[in-house]
Amino acid sequence: MASEAARAKRPPRTSVWLEGKPPGRSRKPDPTGRPDATGDISGASGDSGVSGASGESCDADHPSGLDRLRITAVSVRLLDAEGLAKFSMRRLAGELGVTAMSLYWYVDTKDDLLEMALDSVFGEIRVPDLTDENADWRDQLRELAVSYRTVLVRHAWISPLIGQYLNIGPRSMHFSSAVQAVMRRTGLAPSHQKGAFSAVFQFVYGFGTIEGHYVQRCAEAEVSQDEYYRHAMGSISEKPEFQGSFHQETGESAEAGGGDTVEEMRERDFTFALELLIAGIEAMRARE
Amino acid sequence: MASEAARAKRPPRTSVWLEGKPPGRSRKPDPTGRPDATGDISGASGDSGVSGASGESCDADHPSGLDRLRITAVSVRLLDAEGLAKFSMRRLAGELGVTAMSLYWYVDTKDDLLEMALDSVFGEIRVPDLTDENADWRDQLRELAVSYRTVLVRHAWISPLIGQYLNIGPRSMHFSSAVQAVMRRTGLAPSHQKGAFSAVFQFVYGFGTIEGHYVQRCAEAEVSQDEYYRHAMGSISEKPEFQGSFHQETGESAEAGGGDTVEEMRERDFTFALELLIAGIEAMRARE
DNA sequence: ACCTGAACACCGTTCAAGT
DNA sequence: ACCTGAACACCGTTCAAGT
């Protein structure tokens, strides 16, 4: 019952992809590079350097060579390099060689921008050939799950955004329709497909989220994943609460089982969990 | 390769729970209310009002009645009420009737504070009686999963924090040891227990995250969950990308199947997914 | 031992003004 | 049509100073 009635500036915002519902707002006339065609910046990780004002494609109407496509691409690069916390409109503008206010010509809010960046990386998920009638749905499910996980780890910043936005951009939709198409082929009753969908992809989401953050944390601390693991392990075991077991996010007892690396263990766990889920689908189908 | 070598102020921060590792820092002498005993603020949702300076328990050394316990409790209340985005040190201080700088006597950074708040709500998860030898591990797993989900929905702000921090506070550890104890009782080989653990609890994490955010979004927009669903549904189906299916986070085809509410569908999906996971564990155990 | 004021280096966003 | 400067209302955090 906090008294905050007198500040309803905008209606609570839904999604960039749903803009134009209240058509009163002075909308911009669709500047070049509608994010429907954000361009494949797929494995863009390598090209470091984050170059400054490079103004290549600038014509009369775009003196700074700005458009949604370029803004989105540079946003992704910046988010990959420095994380969501350090990403700001001013920082992005600097990278693009303009002032922060210029961005507001192309985008209504920072949230809109992030939603665009999010959808653009969803385009990196490889989708299996859905027209192949002979393909095994298990293989298709594995491919989607592995690819989704890869994207979550490569772009750790998307995790909180996936939880926050509606994820109804064109690429997000393409991905989720593919998943549903595969679910239809499992043989599960339609009323159960959504539950099974959830089981598999919420698992991948959670797994990729933790993994991605761990990887980033190690990179920031400039230590290997194994070093970080041993460090945290050592610190924790000195605490009184330590009662012989835990291993939340790293990857289970490192030195206990054998000389495996964190990455090997994680790989095993992911694979096993995925097979468990497939076995679960088969078991539930048999019960129907 | 961004040139940011000359700003390494602090080492990248690991966790409040690991403080004192580099013992150089001028640590405060353990003010009353160590978060190990943060107190049960369990179902604290109801008591609205967020009262201002109420200074009840103030003695000579705590003129404002401040301590980690109270700070944590009020943080949770504020985070529940207004979300992570609006939570600030200044806002919290205002609520406690002090200036923002006072908080830094009790806490090193905002991150430390959030980690404490996070661990405190982990204390709300109900843990089954692990000493009962006759209990079915399936029931214990269900209880843990349902309770974890409830907490994720009640405190939607914890989702990004769980991904961000190490979750090694006393209450988090208690929860994860409980989960591991249950996993040991499944009959799975020890080397597979972590994978199965992941499958189940990453699923719950993902599910609870999306659900929690959806619930909060509806609350902010001041519409019912069904209204919000129909609204989003309507907007989406006007788009060209709409190709007959999607239903990412809401709860599947609302009016398609029957007159079910969003909440009923979500309940069914969660239950089915959980049974799928249990069936998966059983199937994998049989294969070993 | 605890708390504060002033200050630093940031934010997102608006708005009137420039070209 | 596109871009900017100045301004508003915020941030987290430090540090010297108060009691």
Coordinates of C-alpha atoms (C1' of nucleotides) in Angstrom, one line a residue:
Chain A
M1 CA 0.0 0.0 0.0
A2 CA 2.8 2.3 -0.8
S3 CA 1.5 5.7 -2.0
E4 CA 2.7 5.8 -5.5
A5 CA -0.3 6.5 -7.5
A6 CA 0.7 9.9 -8.9
R7 CA 3.6 8.9 -11.1
A8 CA 2.1 6.7 -13.7
K9 CA 4.1 8.2 -16.6
R10 CA 3.9 5.4 -19.1
P11 CA 1.8 2.3 -19.0
P12 CA 4.0 -0.4 -17.6
R13 CA 5.7 -1.3 -20.9
T14 CA 5.2 -4.7 -22.5
S15 CA 7.6 -5.2 -25.4
V16 CA 9.3 -3.5 -28.4
W17 CA 7.6 -6.1 -30.5
L18 CA 4.2 -4.9 -29.5
E19 CA 4.8 -1.2 -30.0
G20 CA 2.1 0.8 -31.8
K21 CA -0.7 -0.5 -29.6
P22 CA -1.4 2.9 -28.2
P23 CA -0.8 4.7 -31.5
G24 CA -0.8 8.2 -30.1
R25 CA 3.0 8.2 -29.4
S26 CA 5.0 10.1 -31.9
R27 CA 6.5 7.1 -33.5
K28 CA 9.6 7.2 -35.8
P29 CA 9.0 6.3 -39.4
D30 CA 10.7 2.9 -39.3
P31 CA 14.4 3.8 -39.7
T32 CA 16.5 1.4 -41.8
G33 CA 17.4 -1.8 -40.2
R34 CA 14.2 -3.0 -38.6
P35 CA 15.4 -5.6 -36.1
D36 CA 13.5 -8.3 -38.1
A37 CA 16.7 -8.4 -40.1
T38 CA 19.3 -7.7 -37.5
G39 CA 21.9 -9.6 -39.5
D40 CA 23.8 -12.6 -38.4
I41 CA 26.5 -11.6 -35.9
S42 CA 26.7 -15.2 -35.0
G43 CA 30.1 -16.1 -33.5
A44 CA 31.0 -12.5 -33.2
S45 CA 33.1 -13.1 -30.0
G46 CA 36.5 -12.9 -31.7
D47 CA 36.7 -9.4 -33.0
S48 CA 37.8 -7.6 -30.0
G49 CA 39.0 -4.0 -29.9
V50 CA 35.6 -2.4 -29.7
S51 CA 36.5 0.3 -32.2
G52 CA 35.4 3.9 -31.8
A53 CA 33.6 6.1 -34.3
S54 CA 34.1 4.2 -37.5
G55 CA 31.2 5.8 -39.4
E56 CA 31.2 3.6 -42.6
S57 CA 27.7 3.6 -44.0
C58 CA 26.5 7.2 -43.6
D59 CA 24.3 8.8 -46.1
A60 CA 22.3 12.1 -46.0
D61 CA 19.7 10.9 -43.6
H62 CA 22.1 9.0 -41.4
P63 CA 25.1 11.3 -40.8
S64 CA 26.5 9.0 -38.1
G65 CA 25.7 5.8 -40.0
L66 CA 23.4 4.8 -37.2
D67 CA 20.5 2.4 -37.6
R68 CA 18.9 -0.3 -35.5
L69 CA 20.9 -3.0 -37.0
R70 CA 24.2 -1.4 -36.1
I71 CA 23.0 -0.3 -32.7
T72 CA 21.9 -3.8 -31.9
A73 CA 25.1 -5.4 -33.2
V74 CA 27.4 -3.1 -31.2
S75 CA 25.2 -3.6 -28.1
V76 CA 25.7 -7.3 -28.3
R77 CA 29.4 -6.9 -28.7
L78 CA 29.5 -4.6 -25.7
L79 CA 27.3 -6.8 -23.6
D80 CA 29.5 -9.8 -24.4
A81 CA 32.6 -8.0 -23.5
E82 CA 31.6 -6.2 -20.3
G83 CA 28.3 -7.6 -19.1
L84 CA 24.9 -6.3 -18.4
A85 CA 25.9 -4.4 -15.3
K86 CA 28.3 -2.1 -17.1
F87 CA 26.2 -1.6 -20.2
S88 CA 24.8 1.9 -20.4
M89 CA 23.3 4.1 -23.1
R90 CA 26.1 6.5 -22.6
R91 CA 28.7 3.8 -22.9
L92 CA 27.0 2.4 -26.1
A93 CA 26.8 5.9 -27.6
G94 CA 30.5 6.4 -27.0
E95 CA 31.2 3.2 -28.8
L96 CA 29.1 4.3 -31.7
G97 CA 30.7 7.8 -31.8
V98 CA 27.5 9.7 -31.0
T99 CA 25.9 11.2 -27.9
A100 CA 23.6 9.1 -25.8
M101 CA 20.6 11.2 -26.9
S102 CA 21.0 10.2 -30.5
L103 CA 20.1 6.6 -29.6
Y104 CA 16.6 7.8 -28.6
W105 CA 15.8 8.6 -32.1
Y106 CA 16.0 4.9 -32.9
V107 CA 14.8 3.4 -29.7
D108 CA 12.3 4.4 -27.1
T109 CA 14.0 3.0 -24.0
K110 CA 17.0 1.0 -22.9
D111 CA 14.7 -1.9 -22.3
D112 CA 13.6 -1.8 -26.0
L113 CA 17.3 -1.9 -26.9
L114 CA 18.0 -4.9 -24.7
E115 CA 15.0 -6.7 -26.0
M116 CA 16.3 -6.2 -29.5
A117 CA 19.8 -7.5 -28.6
L118 CA 18.3 -10.4 -26.8
D119 CA 16.2 -11.4 -29.8
S120 CA 19.2 -11.1 -32.1
V121 CA 21.3 -13.6 -30.2
F122 CA 18.3 -16.0 -30.2
G123 CA 19.0 -16.1 -33.9
E124 CA 22.3 -18.0 -33.2
I125 CA 20.5 -21.1 -32.0
R126 CA 20.7 -23.8 -34.6
V127 CA 17.3 -25.3 -35.4
P128 CA 17.1 -28.8 -36.9
D129 CA 15.5 -29.6 -40.2
L130 CA 11.9 -29.9 -39.2
T131 CA 10.8 -31.2 -42.6
D132 CA 12.7 -34.4 -42.3
E133 CA 10.1 -36.9 -41.4
N134 CA 12.6 -39.7 -40.7
A135 CA 14.6 -37.8 -38.2
D136 CA 14.5 -39.0 -34.6
W137 CA 12.9 -36.4 -32.3
R138 CA 15.5 -37.3 -29.6
D139 CA 18.3 -36.1 -31.9
Q140 CA 16.4 -32.9 -32.7
L141 CA 15.7 -32.3 -29.1
R142 CA 19.4 -32.8 -28.2
E143 CA 20.5 -30.4 -31.0
L144 CA 18.1 -27.7 -29.8
A145 CA 19.1 -28.1 -26.2
V146 CA 22.9 -28.1 -26.9
S147 CA 22.6 -25.1 -29.1
Y148 CA 20.4 -23.2 -26.6
R149 CA 22.9 -23.9 -23.8
T150 CA 25.8 -22.7 -26.0
V151 CA 24.1 -19.4 -26.6
L152 CA 23.4 -19.0 -22.9
V153 CA 27.0 -19.5 -22.1
R154 CA 28.4 -17.3 -24.9
H155 CA 26.1 -14.4 -23.9
A156 CA 25.7 -14.7 -20.2
W157 CA 23.8 -11.4 -20.0
I158 CA 20.7 -12.8 -21.7
S159 CA 19.6 -15.0 -18.7
P160 CA 18.1 -12.2 -16.6
L161 CA 16.6 -10.7 -19.8
I162 CA 14.9 -14.0 -20.8
G163 CA 13.2 -13.9 -17.4
Q164 CA 12.3 -10.3 -17.7
Y165 CA 10.8 -9.9 -21.2
L166 CA 8.1 -11.7 -23.1
N167 CA 10.5 -13.1 -25.7
I168 CA 8.2 -12.7 -28.6
G169 CA 10.7 -11.3 -31.1
P170 CA 10.9 -13.0 -34.5
R171 CA 14.0 -15.1 -33.6
S172 CA 12.7 -16.1 -30.2
M173 CA 9.5 -17.2 -31.8
H174 CA 11.3 -19.1 -34.5
F175 CA 13.2 -21.0 -31.8
S176 CA 10.2 -21.8 -29.6
S177 CA 8.1 -22.9 -32.6
A178 CA 10.9 -25.3 -33.5
V179 CA 10.9 -26.7 -30.0
Q180 CA 7.1 -27.1 -30.1
A181 CA 7.4 -28.9 -33.4
V182 CA 9.8 -31.3 -31.9
M183 CA 7.6 -31.9 -28.9
R184 CA 4.7 -32.8 -31.2
R185 CA 6.8 -35.6 -32.5
T186 CA 7.5 -37.2 -29.2
G187 CA 4.2 -39.0 -29.2
L188 CA 3.1 -37.3 -26.0
A189 CA -0.5 -36.2 -25.7
P190 CA -0.9 -32.6 -26.7
S191 CA -2.0 -31.6 -23.2
H192 CA 1.3 -32.9 -21.9
Q193 CA 3.6 -31.3 -24.4
K194 CA 3.9 -28.0 -22.7
G195 CA 4.9 -29.6 -19.4
A196 CA 7.6 -31.7 -21.2
F197 CA 8.7 -28.6 -23.0
S198 CA 9.1 -26.9 -19.7
A199 CA 11.0 -29.7 -18.1
V200 CA 13.6 -29.8 -20.9
F201 CA 14.1 -26.1 -21.7
Q202 CA 13.8 -24.7 -18.2
F203 CA 16.5 -27.1 -17.3
V204 CA 18.7 -25.9 -20.1
Y205 CA 18.0 -22.3 -19.1
G206 CA 19.0 -22.9 -15.5
F207 CA 22.0 -24.9 -16.4
G208 CA 23.3 -22.5 -19.0
T209 CA 22.6 -19.6 -16.7
I210 CA 24.8 -20.9 -13.9
E211 CA 27.4 -22.2 -16.3
G212 CA 27.6 -18.9 -18.2
H213 CA 28.0 -16.9 -15.1
Y214 CA 30.7 -19.2 -13.7
V215 CA 32.6 -18.9 -16.9
Q216 CA 32.4 -15.1 -16.9
R217 CA 33.3 -14.9 -13.3
C218 CA 36.5 -16.9 -13.9
A219 CA 37.3 -14.7 -16.9
E220 CA 36.9 -11.6 -14.8
A221 CA 39.1 -12.9 -12.0
E222 CA 41.6 -14.0 -14.6
V223 CA 41.9 -17.6 -13.4
S224 CA 41.1 -20.9 -15.0
Q225 CA 37.8 -22.6 -14.2
D226 CA 39.7 -25.3 -12.2
E227 CA 41.7 -22.7 -10.3
Y228 CA 38.5 -20.8 -9.4
Y229 CA 36.9 -24.0 -8.3
R230 CA 39.7 -25.1 -6.0
H231 CA 39.8 -21.6 -4.6
A232 CA 36.1 -21.5 -3.7
M233 CA 36.3 -25.0 -2.5
G234 CA 39.2 -24.2 -0.2
S235 CA 37.4 -21.1 1.2
I236 CA 34.2 -22.9 1.8
S237 CA 35.6 -26.0 3.6
E238 CA 37.0 -23.7 6.3
K239 CA 33.5 -22.6 7.2
P240 CA 31.5 -24.3 10.1
E241 CA 28.5 -24.8 7.9
F242 CA 30.5 -27.1 5.7
Q243 CA 29.0 -30.5 6.4
G244 CA 30.7 -32.6 3.8
S245 CA 28.8 -31.9 0.7
F246 CA 27.4 -29.1 -1.5
H247 CA 28.9 -28.4 -5.0
Q248 CA 26.1 -26.2 -6.2
E249 CA 27.2 -24.7 -9.4
T250 CA 30.7 -25.6 -10.2
G251 CA 30.6 -29.3 -11.1
E252 CA 30.6 -31.7 -8.2
S253 CA 33.5 -33.1 -6.2
A254 CA 36.5 -32.1 -8.2
E255 CA 39.3 -34.2 -6.8
A256 CA 37.0 -36.7 -5.2
G257 CA 36.0 -38.8 -8.2
G258 CA 39.1 -38.5 -10.2
G259 CA 41.3 -36.0 -12.0
D260 CA 38.5 -34.6 -14.1
T261 CA 38.3 -30.9 -14.9
V262 CA 35.4 -28.7 -14.1
E263 CA 34.4 -28.6 -17.8
E264 CA 34.5 -32.4 -18.2
M265 CA 32.3 -32.9 -15.2
R266 CA 29.9 -30.3 -16.3
E267 CA 29.7 -31.9 -19.7
R268 CA 28.9 -35.3 -18.2
D269 CA 26.3 -33.8 -15.9
F270 CA 24.6 -32.0 -18.8
T271 CA 24.6 -35.0 -21.0
F272 CA 23.2 -37.2 -18.3
A273 CA 20.5 -34.8 -17.4
L274 CA 19.4 -34.5 -21.0
E275 CA 19.2 -38.2 -21.4
L276 CA 17.3 -38.4 -18.1
L277 CA 14.8 -36.0 -19.6
I278 CA 14.4 -37.9 -22.8
A279 CA 13.9 -41.1 -20.8
G280 CA 11.3 -39.3 -18.7
I281 CA 9.4 -38.3 -21.8
E282 CA 9.4 -41.9 -23.1
A283 CA 8.3 -43.2 -19.7
M284 CA 5.5 -40.7 -19.5
R285 CA 4.4 -41.4 -23.0
A286 CA 4.2 -45.1 -22.1
R287 CA 1.9 -44.3 -19.2
E288 CA -0.6 -42.4 -21.2
Chain B
M1 CA 41.2 -6.5 -25.3
A2 CA 39.6 -3.3 -24.0
S3 CA 42.2 -1.3 -22.2
E4 CA 41.0 -1.3 -18.6
A5 CA 44.0 -2.5 -16.7
A6 CA 44.4 0.6 -14.5
R7 CA 41.2 0.4 -12.6
A8 CA 41.5 -2.8 -10.6
K9 CA 40.3 -1.2 -7.3
R10 CA 39.1 -4.3 -5.5
P11 CA 39.7 -7.9 -6.4
P12 CA 36.6 -9.0 -8.3
R13 CA 34.5 -9.8 -5.1
T14 CA 33.5 -13.4 -4.4
S15 CA 30.9 -13.5 -1.6
V16 CA 30.0 -12.0 1.8
W17 CA 30.3 -15.5 3.1
L18 CA 33.9 -15.6 2.2
E19 CA 34.9 -12.3 3.7
G20 CA 38.1 -12.1 5.7
K21 CA 40.2 -13.9 3.1
P22 CA 42.4 -10.9 2.4
P23 CA 42.5 -9.9 6.0
G24 CA 44.1 -6.5 5.3
R25 CA 40.7 -4.7 5.0
S26 CA 39.6 -2.7 8.0
R27 CA 36.8 -5.1 9.0
K28 CA 34.1 -4.1 11.3
P29 CA 34.0 -5.9 14.6
D30 CA 31.0 -8.2 13.9
P31 CA 28.0 -6.0 14.6
T32 CA 25.1 -7.6 16.3
G33 CA 22.9 -9.7 14.0
R34 CA 25.4 -11.8 12.1
P35 CA 23.3 -13.0 9.1
D36 CA 23.8 -16.6 10.3
A37 CA 20.8 -15.7 12.5
T38 CA 18.8 -13.5 10.2
G39 CA 15.6 -14.5 11.8
D40 CA 12.5 -16.0 10.2
I41 CA 10.8 -13.4 8.2
S42 CA 9.0 -16.2 6.5
G43 CA 5.6 -15.2 5.1
A44 CA 6.3 -11.6 5.6
S45 CA 4.3 -10.5 2.5
G46 CA 1.2 -9.4 4.3
D47 CA 2.4 -6.5 6.5
S48 CA 2.4 -3.7 4.0
G49 CA 2.9 -0.1 4.9
V50 CA 6.7 -0.1 4.8
S51 CA 6.8 2.1 7.9
G52 CA 9.4 4.8 8.2
A53 CA 11.7 5.4 11.0
S54 CA 10.3 3.3 13.8
G55 CA 13.5 2.9 15.9
E56 CA 12.5 0.3 18.4
S57 CA 15.5 -1.5 19.5
C58 CA 18.2 1.1 19.9
D59 CA 20.7 1.1 22.7
A60 CA 23.9 3.1 23.2
D61 CA 25.9 1.5 20.5
H62 CA 23.1 1.4 18.0
P63 CA 21.4 4.8 18.1
S64 CA 19.3 4.0 15.1
G65 CA 18.5 0.5 16.1
L66 CA 20.4 -0.8 13.1
D67 CA 21.9 -4.2 12.7
R68 CA 22.4 -6.7 9.9
L69 CA 19.3 -8.5 10.9
R70 CA 17.0 -5.5 10.6
I71 CA 18.7 -4.3 7.5
T72 CA 18.3 -7.7 5.8
A73 CA 14.6 -8.0 6.8
V74 CA 13.7 -4.6 5.6
S75 CA 15.6 -5.2 2.3
V76 CA 13.6 -8.3 1.7
R77 CA 10.4 -6.4 2.4
L78 CA 11.4 -3.7 0.0
L79 CA 12.5 -6.1 -2.7
D80 CA 9.3 -8.0 -2.5
A81 CA 7.3 -4.8 -2.7
E82 CA 9.1 -2.9 -5.5
G83 CA 11.5 -5.3 -7.2
L84 CA 15.2 -5.4 -7.7
A85 CA 15.3 -2.6 -10.2
K86 CA 14.0 0.0 -7.8
F87 CA 16.0 -1.2 -4.8
S88 CA 18.7 1.2 -3.9
M89 CA 20.9 1.9 -0.9
R90 CA 19.3 5.3 -0.6
R91 CA 15.8 4.0 -0.7
L92 CA 16.6 1.3 1.9
A93 CA 18.2 3.8 4.1
G94 CA 15.2 6.0 3.9
E95 CA 13.0 3.1 4.9
L96 CA 15.3 2.5 7.9
G97 CA 15.3 6.2 8.9
V98 CA 19.0 6.8 8.4
T99 CA 21.2 8.1 5.6
A100 CA 22.6 5.8 3.0
M101 CA 26.1 6.1 4.3
S102 CA 25.1 4.5 7.6
L103 CA 24.5 1.2 5.9
Y104 CA 28.2 1.0 5.0
W105 CA 29.0 0.5 8.6
Y106 CA 27.3 -2.8 8.5
V107 CA 27.9 -3.9 4.9
D108 CA 30.7 -3.4 2.5
T109 CA 28.7 -3.2 -0.8
K110 CA 25.2 -3.4 -2.1
D111 CA 26.1 -6.9 -3.5
D112 CA 26.9 -8.1 0.0
L113 CA 23.5 -6.8 1.2
L114 CA 21.7 -8.6 -1.7
E115 CA 23.6 -11.8 -1.0
M116 CA 22.4 -11.6 2.6
A117 CA 18.8 -11.0 1.6
L118 CA 19.0 -13.8 -0.9
D119 CA 20.3 -16.3 1.7
S120 CA 17.6 -15.2 4.1
V121 CA 14.8 -16.1 1.8
F122 CA 16.4 -19.5 1.1
G123 CA 15.5 -20.1 4.8
E124 CA 11.8 -20.2 3.8
I125 CA 12.2 -23.4 1.8
R126 CA 10.7 -26.3 3.7
V127 CA 13.1 -29.2 4.0
P128 CA 11.7 -32.7 4.5
D129 CA 12.6 -34.9 7.5
L130 CA 15.8 -36.4 6.3
T131 CA 16.1 -38.8 9.2
D132 CA 13.0 -40.7 8.2
E133 CA 14.4 -43.9 6.7
N134 CA 11.0 -45.0 5.5
A135 CA 10.0 -41.9 3.6
D136 CA 9.8 -42.2 -0.2
W137 CA 12.5 -40.1 -1.9
R138 CA 9.9 -39.1 -4.5
D139 CA 7.8 -37.4 -2.0
Q140 CA 10.8 -35.7 -0.5
L141 CA 11.9 -34.5 -3.9
R142 CA 8.4 -33.2 -4.6
E143 CA 8.3 -31.3 -1.4
L144 CA 11.6 -29.6 -2.0
A145 CA 10.7 -28.8 -5.6
V146 CA 7.3 -27.3 -4.7
S147 CA 8.8 -25.3 -1.9
Y148 CA 11.6 -24.0 -4.0
R149 CA 9.2 -22.9 -6.7
T150 CA 7.0 -21.2 -4.1
V151 CA 9.9 -19.1 -2.9
L152 CA 11.0 -18.2 -6.4
V153 CA 7.5 -16.9 -7.1
R154 CA 7.1 -15.1 -3.8
H155 CA 10.4 -13.3 -4.2
A156 CA 10.9 -12.9 -7.9
W157 CA 14.0 -10.7 -7.4
I158 CA 16.0 -13.7 -6.3
S159 CA 16.2 -15.3 -9.7
P160 CA 18.9 -13.1 -11.2
L161 CA 20.8 -13.1 -7.9
I162 CA 20.9 -16.9 -7.8
G163 CA 22.5 -16.8 -11.2
Q164 CA 24.9 -14.1 -10.0
Y165 CA 26.2 -15.2 -6.6
L166 CA 27.8 -18.3 -5.3
N167 CA 24.9 -19.2 -3.0
I168 CA 27.0 -20.5 -0.2
G169 CA 25.2 -18.8 2.6
P170 CA 24.1 -21.0 5.5
R171 CA 20.5 -21.3 4.4
S172 CA 21.4 -21.9 0.8
M173 CA 23.8 -24.6 1.9
H174 CA 21.2 -26.2 4.1
F175 CA 18.8 -26.4 1.2
S176 CA 21.3 -27.8 -1.2
S177 CA 22.6 -30.4 1.2
A178 CA 19.0 -31.5 1.7
V179 CA 18.6 -31.9 -2.0
Q180 CA 21.8 -33.9 -2.2
A181 CA 20.6 -36.1 0.7
V182 CA 17.5 -36.9 -1.2
M183 CA 19.4 -37.6 -4.4
R184 CA 21.5 -40.2 -2.6
R185 CA 18.3 -42.0 -1.8
T186 CA 17.2 -42.4 -5.4
G187 CA 19.4 -45.3 -6.0
L188 CA 21.3 -43.6 -8.8
A189 CA 25.1 -44.1 -9.0
P190 CA 26.9 -41.3 -7.1
S191 CA 28.5 -40.1 -10.4
H192 CA 25.0 -39.5 -11.8
Q193 CA 23.5 -37.8 -8.8
K194 CA 24.7 -34.3 -9.7
G195 CA 23.3 -34.6 -13.2
A196 CA 19.9 -35.6 -11.9
F197 CA 20.1 -32.9 -9.3
S198 CA 20.6 -30.4 -12.1
A199 CA 17.8 -31.7 -14.2
V200 CA 15.3 -31.3 -11.4
F201 CA 16.3 -28.1 -9.7
Q202 CA 17.4 -26.2 -12.8
F203 CA 14.0 -26.9 -14.1
V204 CA 12.3 -25.6 -11.0
Y205 CA 14.6 -22.6 -11.1
G206 CA 13.7 -21.8 -14.7
F207 CA 10.0 -22.5 -14.2
G208 CA 9.8 -20.4 -11.0
T209 CA 11.7 -17.6 -12.6
I210 CA 9.3 -17.2 -15.5
E211 CA 6.3 -17.7 -13.3
G212 CA 7.4 -15.2 -10.7
H213 CA 8.1 -12.6 -13.3
Y214 CA 4.8 -13.1 -15.0
V215 CA 2.9 -12.8 -11.7
Q216 CA 4.8 -9.6 -10.9
R217 CA 4.2 -8.1 -14.3
C218 CA 0.5 -8.7 -13.9
A219 CA 0.5 -7.1 -10.5
E220 CA 2.3 -4.0 -11.8
A221 CA -0.1 -3.7 -14.8
E222 CA -2.9 -4.2 -12.3
V223 CA -4.6 -6.8 -14.4
S224 CA -5.4 -10.5 -13.6
Q225 CA -3.1 -13.2 -15.0
D226 CA -5.9 -14.2 -17.4
E227 CA -6.5 -10.7 -18.6
Y228 CA -2.8 -10.2 -19.2
Y229 CA -2.6 -13.4 -21.1
R230 CA -5.5 -12.6 -23.3
H231 CA -4.0 -9.1 -24.0
A232 CA -0.6 -10.4 -24.9
M233 CA -2.2 -13.2 -26.9
G234 CA -4.3 -10.7 -28.9
S235 CA -1.4 -8.4 -29.6
I236 CA 0.8 -11.3 -30.8
S237 CA -1.6 -12.9 -33.1
E238 CA -1.8 -9.7 -35.1
K239 CA 1.9 -10.0 -36.0
P240 CA 3.1 -11.6 -39.2
E241 CA 5.5 -13.9 -37.4
F242 CA 2.6 -15.5 -35.7
Q243 CA 2.4 -19.0 -37.2
G244 CA -0.1 -20.7 -35.1
S245 CA 1.8 -21.6 -32.0
F246 CA 4.1 -20.2 -29.3
H247 CA 2.9 -19.9 -25.7
Q248 CA 6.3 -19.4 -24.1
E249 CA 5.8 -18.4 -20.6
T250 CA 2.2 -17.9 -19.9
G251 CA 0.7 -21.3 -19.8
E252 CA -0.3 -22.7 -23.2
S253 CA -3.4 -22.2 -25.4
A254 CA -5.8 -20.5 -23.0
E255 CA -9.1 -20.9 -24.7
A256 CA -8.0 -23.7 -27.0
G257 CA -8.1 -26.6 -24.6
G258 CA -11.0 -25.5 -22.4
G259 CA -12.0 -22.8 -20.0
D260 CA -8.9 -23.3 -17.8
T261 CA -7.2 -20.4 -16.1
V262 CA -3.6 -19.5 -16.6
E263 CA -2.9 -20.7 -13.0
E264 CA -4.6 -24.1 -13.5
M265 CA -2.7 -24.8 -16.7
R266 CA 0.6 -23.8 -15.1
E267 CA -0.1 -26.0 -12.2
R268 CA -0.8 -29.0 -14.5
D269 CA 2.4 -28.3 -16.5
F270 CA 4.5 -28.1 -13.4
T271 CA 3.2 -31.3 -11.9
F272 CA 3.5 -33.2 -15.2
A273 CA 7.1 -32.0 -15.6
L274 CA 8.0 -33.0 -12.1
E275 CA 6.6 -36.5 -12.6
L276 CA 8.4 -36.7 -15.9
L277 CA 11.7 -35.9 -14.1
I278 CA 11.0 -38.5 -11.4
A279 CA 10.1 -41.1 -14.1
G280 CA 13.4 -40.1 -15.8
I281 CA 15.4 -40.8 -12.7
E282 CA 13.8 -44.2 -12.3
A283 CA 14.4 -45.0 -16.0
M284 CA 18.1 -44.0 -15.8
R285 CA 18.5 -46.0 -12.6
A286 CA 17.2 -49.0 -14.3
R287 CA 19.7 -48.6 -17.1
E288 CA 22.8 -48.5 -14.8
Chain C
dA1 C1' 31.4 2.9 18.0
dC2 C1' 28.3 4.7 15.1
dC3 C1' 26.4 8.0 12.0
dT4 C1' 26.5 12.1 8.6
dG5 C1' 27.4 15.9 4.7
dA6 C1' 29.5 16.8 0.9
dA7 C1' 31.5 15.2 -3.1
dC8 C1' 32.8 12.1 -7.2
dA9 C1' 31.7 9.7 -11.0
dC10 C1' 28.2 7.8 -12.8
dC11 C1' 23.0 6.6 -14.5
dG12 C1' 18.2 6.9 -18.0
dT13 C1' 15.4 10.2 -20.0
dT14 C1' 13.2 14.7 -21.5
dC15 C1' 13.1 18.8 -24.0
dA16 C1' 14.1 22.7 -26.6
dA17 C1' 17.3 23.8 -29.9
dG18 C1' 20.4 23.1 -33.7
dT19 C1' 21.6 21.5 -38.7
Chain D
dA1 C1' 15.2 13.8 -40.6
dC2 C1' 18.6 13.4 -37.6
dC3 C1' 21.6 14.8 -33.8
dT4 C1' 23.0 17.6 -29.6
dG5 C1' 23.6 20.4 -24.8
dA6 C1' 21.8 21.3 -20.8
dA7 C1' 19.1 19.7 -17.3
dC8 C1' 16.4 16.6 -14.0
dA9 C1' 16.3 13.2 -10.8
dC10 C1' 18.5 9.7 -9.7
dC11 C1' 22.6 6.0 -8.6
dG12 C1' 26.9 3.4 -5.5
dT13 C1' 30.6 4.6 -2.9
dT14 C1' 34.5 7.3 -0.5
dC15 C1' 36.2 10.2 2.9
dA16 C1' 36.8 13.5 6.4
dA17 C1' 34.2 15.0 10.0
dG18 C1' 31.0 14.9 13.7
dT19 C1' 29.0 12.8 18.3

